[in-house]
Each structure stands twice: as C-alpha cells, then as structure tokens.
C-alpha cells in the first residue's frame, strides 16, 4: 500500500488513502507503522476515508464527505489532532479531492466537523492552512481561574507540584504555566506528568512560558508563548495543534478580559497561530508539509 509521510511543525504522521473504508487499523498495526526503527515512524496514523464508512462518526461530522480517522502512536483512537487536520487537508489536495481555490474543506472528525482553508504563511516555508477548531471550554468553569487551576501536576525535573488548568478542545488538555525558559528546559517529559485528578480519558499536558505581547501585522496586540507538550498515547512531541489552542486559551483566561485574542505559540517544531473568537470558538493556523511517499508492506505488519 502507498503511504504518505507528512508533518505540521514536525508533528509527523503516516497518511493512508482508504476512501472505500476497507482497511482495518488494529492497534498493533498502528504501533508498528509509528515505530521509528521497525516501521515508518510517526506520532500518529491518519486514515482518509469516506465519512459514510465510519460507523462511529458523530452526527455533526456526517456533513463532511471525508473523515480523518486519527490514531495515536500507541494505537488508541483520538478525537482530534489540530496539526493532523491541516496535514489531512494537504493530503486531500494532493489526492485531487480538494482544491483550495474552490473554498474551504469540511473534515469529519470524532470531535465533530472541522473546516480548513488555505491562508498566507505567518512564518517559515511551505503552505499554511487555518482550521476552525470548534468550541474551547474550561470544564471546571470560571471558578477554577480564581483557584489558579483545577488540577495538581507533577513533572519530572521540576521539584514543585504546579497548578494546572483543564481545557477542552474536543480532546482533553491540562495547561501548566512555568516561570521561565529554564524551568521549561528542565522539565523531563520522557515520562507522563502526574495529574490529579486525572480526567476519565487521560489528558495531554502542556507546559507554557508566556513571552509577553507584541504588535501584529494588523496593528493589534497579540500574545506570544513558548510550549512543550506530553501527548497521551504518544509521549513528548515536537508540536500539538490542539495543545497550542489549549495553551493560548488558558493563558488568555488567566490574563483576564484585556488579554489578546490572537496568540503565537512557539513549539520545538516551529510556530502556529491561534485566534480565540468572541463566540468561544478557536482557529488554528500553521504549516502542513507532505515530505514522502513510500510503499508499505502491510503483510509484514501485525494483522
């Protein structure tokens, strides 16, 4: 089977064209594809499939012709991936299933419908896409802000337990603000941070350092943060799109009503832009690159 390798700010994926829904993605097969020595190597697997063939597609996603079936590197099913959906759009364009000139692409996900459009690059090389990420909420409500957060987070390499704020971006996140880049560098994300209480489906943990505000091209102020992330089912990755949205939303919530609506989020793999709208929804913009096509011997992988 022909597979495509792509990434969004170095959050990398194996993409599979399964329009007719005949490919069975068992966890062992996903793990082998993502294995960086015995497989192709990736943070996750994205299967492009017609939405009509996805039995567990939510009702809100069924308006889309194409569905992004996303699996974490450990084989578990994920609701959404902000970097992945941009790479999915680039893949659909490569396959001739979408032309950005004709308008945005609707993508079905387990978190609902997501809409992708081509936009001008903010920084760096390669095409940029912007995704309507849907609603962003604080599950613990505004009261958690007064308490500094709704979770306690222990991170290897950091001696003190830190408060964390839960953010829902269609998948669960816990955001921790650190004092400076030295703390961020000291954090050891080779093991999962301990989060208490841990959400029922686990959580992604973002460590964030605010970098202040700057003036954007439109003359309006925007925020700037640096982030590292430990993704559930994967480990530390070079980037996480939903995590960037969660980080921006948390820092803005902590900052109060005068905090900017637009944020640049620096991750080890590059920079993305998050726009937090007045209606509670968010938009995520960033690069998406397809870097290779390769023949995968599915028979050599676990069935």
GROMACS .gro file of C-alpha atoms in nm:
model
  303
    1UNK     CA    1   0.000   0.000   0.000
    2UNK     CA    2   0.122   0.350  -0.078
    3UNK     CA    3   0.156   0.565   0.233
    4UNK     CA    4   0.243   0.933   0.258
    5UNK     CA    5   0.455   1.093   0.529
    6UNK     CA    6   0.370   1.446   0.636
    7UNK     CA    7   0.408   1.684   0.928
    8UNK     CA    8   0.277   2.006   1.078
    9UNK     CA    9   0.550   2.186   1.276
   10UNK     CA   10   0.729   1.849   1.299
   11UNK     CA   11   0.429   1.669   1.450
   12UNK     CA   12   0.453   1.384   1.199
   13UNK     CA   13   0.205   1.137   1.056
   14UNK     CA   14   0.166   0.838   0.827
   15UNK     CA   15  -0.128   0.906   0.595
   16UNK     CA   16  -0.329   0.627   0.431
   17UNK     CA   17  -0.578   0.663   0.145
   18UNK     CA   18  -0.870   0.436   0.234
   19UNK     CA   19  -1.157   0.613   0.062
   20UNK     CA   20  -1.370   0.298   0.039
   21UNK     CA   21  -1.320   0.202   0.405
   22UNK     CA   22  -1.168  -0.144   0.353
   23UNK     CA   23  -0.851  -0.104   0.561
   24UNK     CA   24  -0.858  -0.244   0.915
   25UNK     CA   25  -0.640  -0.041   1.151
   26UNK     CA   26  -0.587  -0.260   1.455
   27UNK     CA   27  -0.376  -0.106   1.735
   28UNK     CA   28  -0.081  -0.338   1.672
   29UNK     CA   29  -0.064  -0.228   1.308
   30UNK     CA   30  -0.073   0.139   1.405
   31UNK     CA   31   0.202   0.088   1.662
   32UNK     CA   32   0.421  -0.084   1.404
   33UNK     CA   33   0.367   0.190   1.144
   34UNK     CA   34   0.462   0.454   1.402
   35UNK     CA   35   0.767   0.265   1.531
   36UNK     CA   36   1.070   0.473   1.431
   37UNK     CA   37   1.308   0.178   1.392
   38UNK     CA   38   1.096  -0.116   1.277
   39UNK     CA   39   0.825   0.083   1.097
   40UNK     CA   40   0.780   0.409   0.910
   41UNK     CA   41   0.798   0.629   1.220
   42UNK     CA   42   0.538   0.888   1.323
   43UNK     CA   43   0.346   1.045   1.609
   44UNK     CA   44   0.025   0.900   1.467
   45UNK     CA   45  -0.161   0.750   1.171
   46UNK     CA   46  -0.422   0.938   0.969
   47UNK     CA   47  -0.665   0.737   0.756
   48UNK     CA   48  -0.857   0.932   0.491
   49UNK     CA   49  -1.192   0.760   0.449
   50UNK     CA   50  -1.538   0.850   0.321
   51UNK     CA   51  -1.745   0.955   0.622
   52UNK     CA   52  -2.024   0.716   0.522
   53UNK     CA   53  -1.791   0.425   0.602
   54UNK     CA   54  -1.718   0.539   0.959
   55UNK     CA   55  -1.971   0.379   1.193
   56UNK     CA   56  -1.876   0.585   1.498
   57UNK     CA   57  -1.865   0.922   1.320
   58UNK     CA   58  -2.062   1.174   1.529
   59UNK     CA   59  -2.373   1.329   1.376
   60UNK     CA   60  -2.201   1.668   1.346
   61UNK     CA   61  -1.927   1.516   1.128
   62UNK     CA   62  -2.158   1.347   0.879
   63UNK     CA   63  -2.197   1.665   0.674
   64UNK     CA   64  -1.836   1.617   0.557
   65UNK     CA   65  -1.760   1.389   0.264
   66UNK     CA   66  -1.419   1.294   0.405
   67UNK     CA   67  -1.330   1.179   0.755
   68UNK     CA   68  -0.998   1.198   0.939
   69UNK     CA   69  -0.964   0.871   1.131
   70UNK     CA   70  -0.675   0.954   1.364
   71UNK     CA   71  -0.483   0.706   1.580
   72UNK     CA   72  -0.216   0.785   1.837
   73UNK     CA   73   0.120   0.610   1.814
   74UNK     CA   74   0.012   0.356   2.078
   75UNK     CA   75  -0.283   0.253   1.860
   76UNK     CA   76  -0.551   0.431   2.061
   77UNK     CA   77  -0.824   0.628   1.886
   78UNK     CA   78  -0.808   1.008   1.922
   79UNK     CA   79  -1.092   1.256   1.883
   80UNK     CA   80  -0.893   1.524   1.704
   81UNK     CA   81  -0.548   1.648   1.611
   82UNK     CA   82  -0.501   2.013   1.519
   83UNK     CA   83  -0.176   1.961   1.330
   84UNK     CA   84  -0.309   1.641   1.179
   85UNK     CA   85  -0.618   1.801   1.029
   86UNK     CA   86  -0.401   2.056   0.845
   87UNK     CA   87  -0.185   1.775   0.709
   88UNK     CA   88  -0.504   1.587   0.619
   89UNK     CA   89  -0.612   1.888   0.411
   90UNK     CA   90  -0.277   1.897   0.231
   91UNK     CA   91  -0.316   1.523   0.165
   92UNK     CA   92  -0.669   1.566   0.028
   93UNK     CA   93  -0.533   1.836  -0.202
   94UNK     CA   94  -0.251   1.604  -0.317
   95UNK     CA   95  -0.506   1.330  -0.394
   96UNK     CA   96  -0.718   1.569  -0.600
   97UNK     CA   97  -1.007   1.556  -0.353
   98UNK     CA   98  -0.993   1.928  -0.266
   99UNK     CA   99  -0.894   2.247  -0.444
  100UNK     CA  100  -0.841   2.539  -0.202
  101UNK     CA  101  -0.941   2.781  -0.478
  102UNK     CA  102  -1.298   2.648  -0.461
  103UNK     CA  103  -1.334   2.722  -0.090
  104UNK     CA  104  -1.274   2.559   0.248
  105UNK     CA  105  -1.263   2.184   0.307
  106UNK     CA  106  -1.503   2.026   0.556
  107UNK     CA  107  -1.336   1.745   0.750
  108UNK     CA  108  -1.519   1.496   0.968
  109UNK     CA  109  -1.350   1.409   1.299
  110UNK     CA  110  -1.458   1.232   1.617
  111UNK     CA  111  -1.473   1.577   1.776
  112UNK     CA  112  -1.720   1.694   1.511
  113UNK     CA  113  -1.688   1.895   1.190
  114UNK     CA  114  -1.371   2.094   1.123
  115UNK     CA  115  -1.327   2.340   0.835
  116UNK     CA  116  -0.987   2.405   0.672
  117UNK     CA  117  -0.882   2.689   0.441
  118UNK     CA  118  -0.551   2.785   0.279
  119UNK     CA  119  -0.401   3.106   0.424
  120UNK     CA  120  -0.088   3.316   0.381
  121UNK     CA  121   0.213   3.190   0.582
  122UNK     CA  122   0.287   3.371   0.907
  123UNK     CA  123   0.648   3.249   0.931
  124UNK     CA  124   0.868   2.986   0.769
  125UNK     CA  125   0.837   2.797   0.444
  126UNK     CA  126   0.563   2.583   0.299
  127UNK     CA  127   0.186   2.620   0.268
  128UNK     CA  128  -0.022   2.729   0.566
  129UNK     CA  129  -0.375   2.621   0.647
  130UNK     CA  130  -0.622   2.754   0.905
  131UNK     CA  131  -0.862   2.523   1.085
  132UNK     CA  132  -1.186   2.610   1.257
  133UNK     CA  133  -1.126   2.419   1.580
  134UNK     CA  134  -1.474   2.445   1.727
  135UNK     CA  135  -1.556   2.544   2.084
  136UNK     CA  136  -1.292   2.574   2.356
  137UNK     CA  137  -1.416   2.533   2.711
  138UNK     CA  138  -1.289   2.518   3.068
  139UNK     CA  139  -1.456   2.203   3.210
  140UNK     CA  140  -1.415   2.321   3.570
  141UNK     CA  141  -1.574   2.658   3.493
  142UNK     CA  142  -1.452   3.010   3.575
  143UNK     CA  143  -1.415   2.922   3.942
  144UNK     CA  144  -1.100   2.727   3.855
  145UNK     CA  145  -0.931   3.052   3.750
  146UNK     CA  146  -0.974   3.203   4.094
  147UNK     CA  147  -0.807   2.896   4.243
  148UNK     CA  148  -0.522   2.909   3.989
  149UNK     CA  149  -0.641   2.586   3.829
  150UNK     CA  150  -0.841   2.269   3.886
  151UNK     CA  151  -0.559   2.011   3.889
  152UNK     CA  152  -0.224   1.945   4.052
  153UNK     CA  153   0.056   1.847   3.814
  154UNK     CA  154   0.388   1.682   3.896
  155UNK     CA  155   0.651   1.695   3.621
  156UNK     CA  156   0.980   1.507   3.639
  157UNK     CA  157   1.270   1.752   3.665
  158UNK     CA  158   1.059   2.015   3.843
  159UNK     CA  159   1.068   1.992   4.221
  160UNK     CA  160   0.739   2.164   4.299
  161UNK     CA  161   0.386   2.049   4.221
  162UNK     CA  162   0.225   2.303   3.985
  163UNK     CA  163  -0.139   2.405   3.937
  164UNK     CA  164  -0.290   2.306   3.605
  165UNK     CA  165  -0.598   2.429   3.420
  166UNK     CA  166  -0.817   2.182   3.229
  167UNK     CA  167  -0.912   2.291   2.877
  168UNK     CA  168  -1.139   2.101   2.636
  169UNK     CA  169  -1.060   2.146   2.265
  170UNK     CA  170  -1.260   1.844   2.155
  171UNK     CA  171  -0.997   1.643   2.343
  172UNK     CA  172  -0.867   1.690   2.700
  173UNK     CA  173  -0.574   1.913   2.797
  174UNK     CA  174  -0.413   2.031   3.120
  175UNK     CA  175  -0.209   2.352   3.091
  176UNK     CA  176   0.068   2.444   3.335
  177UNK     CA  177   0.235   2.787   3.331
  178UNK     CA  178   0.606   2.799   3.420
  179UNK     CA  179   0.812   3.098   3.530
  180UNK     CA  180   1.076   3.096   3.259
  181UNK     CA  181   1.259   2.908   2.986
  182UNK     CA  182   1.494   2.748   3.238
  183UNK     CA  183   1.203   2.569   3.404
  184UNK     CA  184   1.074   2.466   3.062
  185UNK     CA  185   1.413   2.322   2.968
  186UNK     CA  186   1.445   2.134   3.300
  187UNK     CA  187   1.114   1.954   3.258
  188UNK     CA  188   1.159   1.584   3.176
  189UNK     CA  189   0.874   1.471   2.952
  190UNK     CA  190   1.014   1.124   2.881
  191UNK     CA  191   0.756   1.011   3.137
  192UNK     CA  192   0.398   1.129   3.162
  193UNK     CA  193   0.336   1.407   3.414
  194UNK     CA  194   0.120   1.309   3.708
  195UNK     CA  195  -0.215   1.488   3.701
  196UNK     CA  196  -0.458   1.483   3.995
  197UNK     CA  197  -0.745   1.444   3.938
  198UNK     CA  198  -0.680   1.280   3.602
  199UNK     CA  199  -0.967   1.311   3.351
  200UNK     CA  200  -1.150   0.983   3.273
  201UNK     CA  201  -0.989   0.951   2.928
  202UNK     CA  202  -0.649   1.081   3.034
  203UNK     CA  203  -0.509   1.416   2.931
  204UNK     CA  204  -0.246   1.593   2.724
  205UNK     CA  205  -0.020   1.816   2.934
  206UNK     CA  206   0.114   2.150   2.805
  207UNK     CA  207   0.396   2.336   2.979
  208UNK     CA  208   0.384   2.703   2.883
  209UNK     CA  209   0.606   3.009   2.932
  210UNK     CA  210   0.441   3.346   2.850
  211UNK     CA  211   0.663   3.569   2.634
  212UNK     CA  212   0.458   3.887   2.658
  213UNK     CA  213   0.273   4.078   2.388
  214UNK     CA  214   0.370   4.222   2.051
  215UNK     CA  215   0.202   4.414   1.772
  216UNK     CA  216   0.072   4.205   1.485
  217UNK     CA  217   0.064   4.295   1.113
  218UNK     CA  218  -0.285   4.439   1.162
  219UNK     CA  219  -0.160   4.678   1.431
  220UNK     CA  220  -0.340   4.492   1.710
  221UNK     CA  221  -0.165   4.338   2.011
  222UNK     CA  222  -0.121   3.965   2.023
  223UNK     CA  223   0.022   3.730   2.279
  224UNK     CA  224   0.324   3.505   2.247
  225UNK     CA  225   0.402   3.186   2.440
  226UNK     CA  226   0.651   2.901   2.424
  227UNK     CA  227   0.525   2.546   2.479
  228UNK     CA  228   0.628   2.187   2.528
  229UNK     CA  229   0.375   1.904   2.533
  230UNK     CA  230   0.334   1.547   2.650
  231UNK     CA  231   0.060   1.384   2.442
  232UNK     CA  232  -0.138   1.096   2.585
  233UNK     CA  233  -0.069   0.776   2.398
  234UNK     CA  234   0.244   0.923   2.235
  235UNK     CA  235   0.482   1.099   2.476
  236UNK     CA  236   0.656   1.429   2.412
  237UNK     CA  237   0.605   1.552   2.057
  238UNK     CA  238   0.755   1.841   1.863
  239UNK     CA  239   0.415   2.008   1.841
  240UNK     CA  240   0.047   1.965   1.925
  241UNK     CA  241  -0.215   2.175   1.750
  242UNK     CA  242  -0.500   2.125   1.996
  243UNK     CA  243  -0.242   2.174   2.272
  244UNK     CA  244  -0.143   2.511   2.124
  245UNK     CA  245  -0.509   2.615   2.128
  246UNK     CA  246  -0.544   2.496   2.488
  247UNK     CA  247  -0.228   2.682   2.590
  248UNK     CA  248  -0.343   3.008   2.432
  249UNK     CA  249  -0.690   2.973   2.584
  250UNK     CA  250  -0.552   2.907   2.932
  251UNK     CA  251  -0.303   3.194   2.928
  252UNK     CA  252  -0.567   3.433   2.798
  253UNK     CA  253  -0.813   3.315   3.065
  254UNK     CA  254  -0.554   3.371   3.336
  255UNK     CA  255  -0.472   3.711   3.184
  256UNK     CA  256  -0.828   3.841   3.209
  257UNK     CA  257  -1.053   4.036   2.969
  258UNK     CA  258  -0.774   4.265   2.844
  259UNK     CA  259  -0.562   3.974   2.717
  260UNK     CA  260  -0.521   3.947   2.337
  261UNK     CA  261  -0.737   3.725   2.118
  262UNK     CA  262  -0.453   3.623   1.883
  263UNK     CA  263  -0.154   3.422   2.003
  264UNK     CA  264   0.166   3.293   1.850
  265UNK     CA  265   0.268   2.962   2.004
  266UNK     CA  266   0.630   2.854   1.965
  267UNK     CA  267   0.683   2.478   1.984
  268UNK     CA  268   1.005   2.281   1.927
  269UNK     CA  269   0.893   2.216   1.568
  270UNK     CA  270   0.804   2.573   1.469
  271UNK     CA  271   0.528   2.829   1.526
  272UNK     CA  272   0.150   2.823   1.495
  273UNK     CA  273  -0.110   3.098   1.532
  274UNK     CA  274  -0.421   3.069   1.748
  275UNK     CA  275  -0.721   3.302   1.725
  276UNK     CA  276  -0.970   3.290   2.012
  277UNK     CA  277  -1.304   3.425   1.896
  278UNK     CA  278  -1.568   3.606   2.097
  279UNK     CA  279  -1.814   3.318   2.045
  280UNK     CA  280  -1.586   3.076   2.232
  281UNK     CA  281  -1.455   2.904   1.919
  282UNK     CA  282  -1.091   2.896   1.808
  283UNK     CA  283  -0.895   2.894   1.484
  284UNK     CA  284  -0.553   2.735   1.441
  285UNK     CA  285  -0.318   2.830   1.156
  286UNK     CA  286   0.013   2.672   1.069
  287UNK     CA  287   0.215   2.487   0.806
  288UNK     CA  288   0.144   2.142   0.664
  289UNK     CA  289   0.402   1.961   0.452
  290UNK     CA  290   0.395   1.627   0.271
  291UNK     CA  291   0.752   1.501   0.252
  292UNK     CA  292   0.750   1.145   0.113
  293UNK     CA  293   0.552   0.867  -0.050
  294UNK     CA  294   0.650   0.509   0.020
  295UNK     CA  295   0.538   0.151  -0.036
  296UNK     CA  296   0.429  -0.011   0.289
  297UNK     CA  297   0.415  -0.391   0.307
  298UNK     CA  298   0.104  -0.431   0.520
  299UNK     CA  299   0.157  -0.808   0.521
  300UNK     CA  300   0.477  -0.752   0.719
  301UNK     CA  301   0.284  -0.568   0.989
  302UNK     CA  302   0.062  -0.726   1.256
  303UNK     CA  303  -0.284  -0.808   1.120
   0.00000   0.00000   0.00000
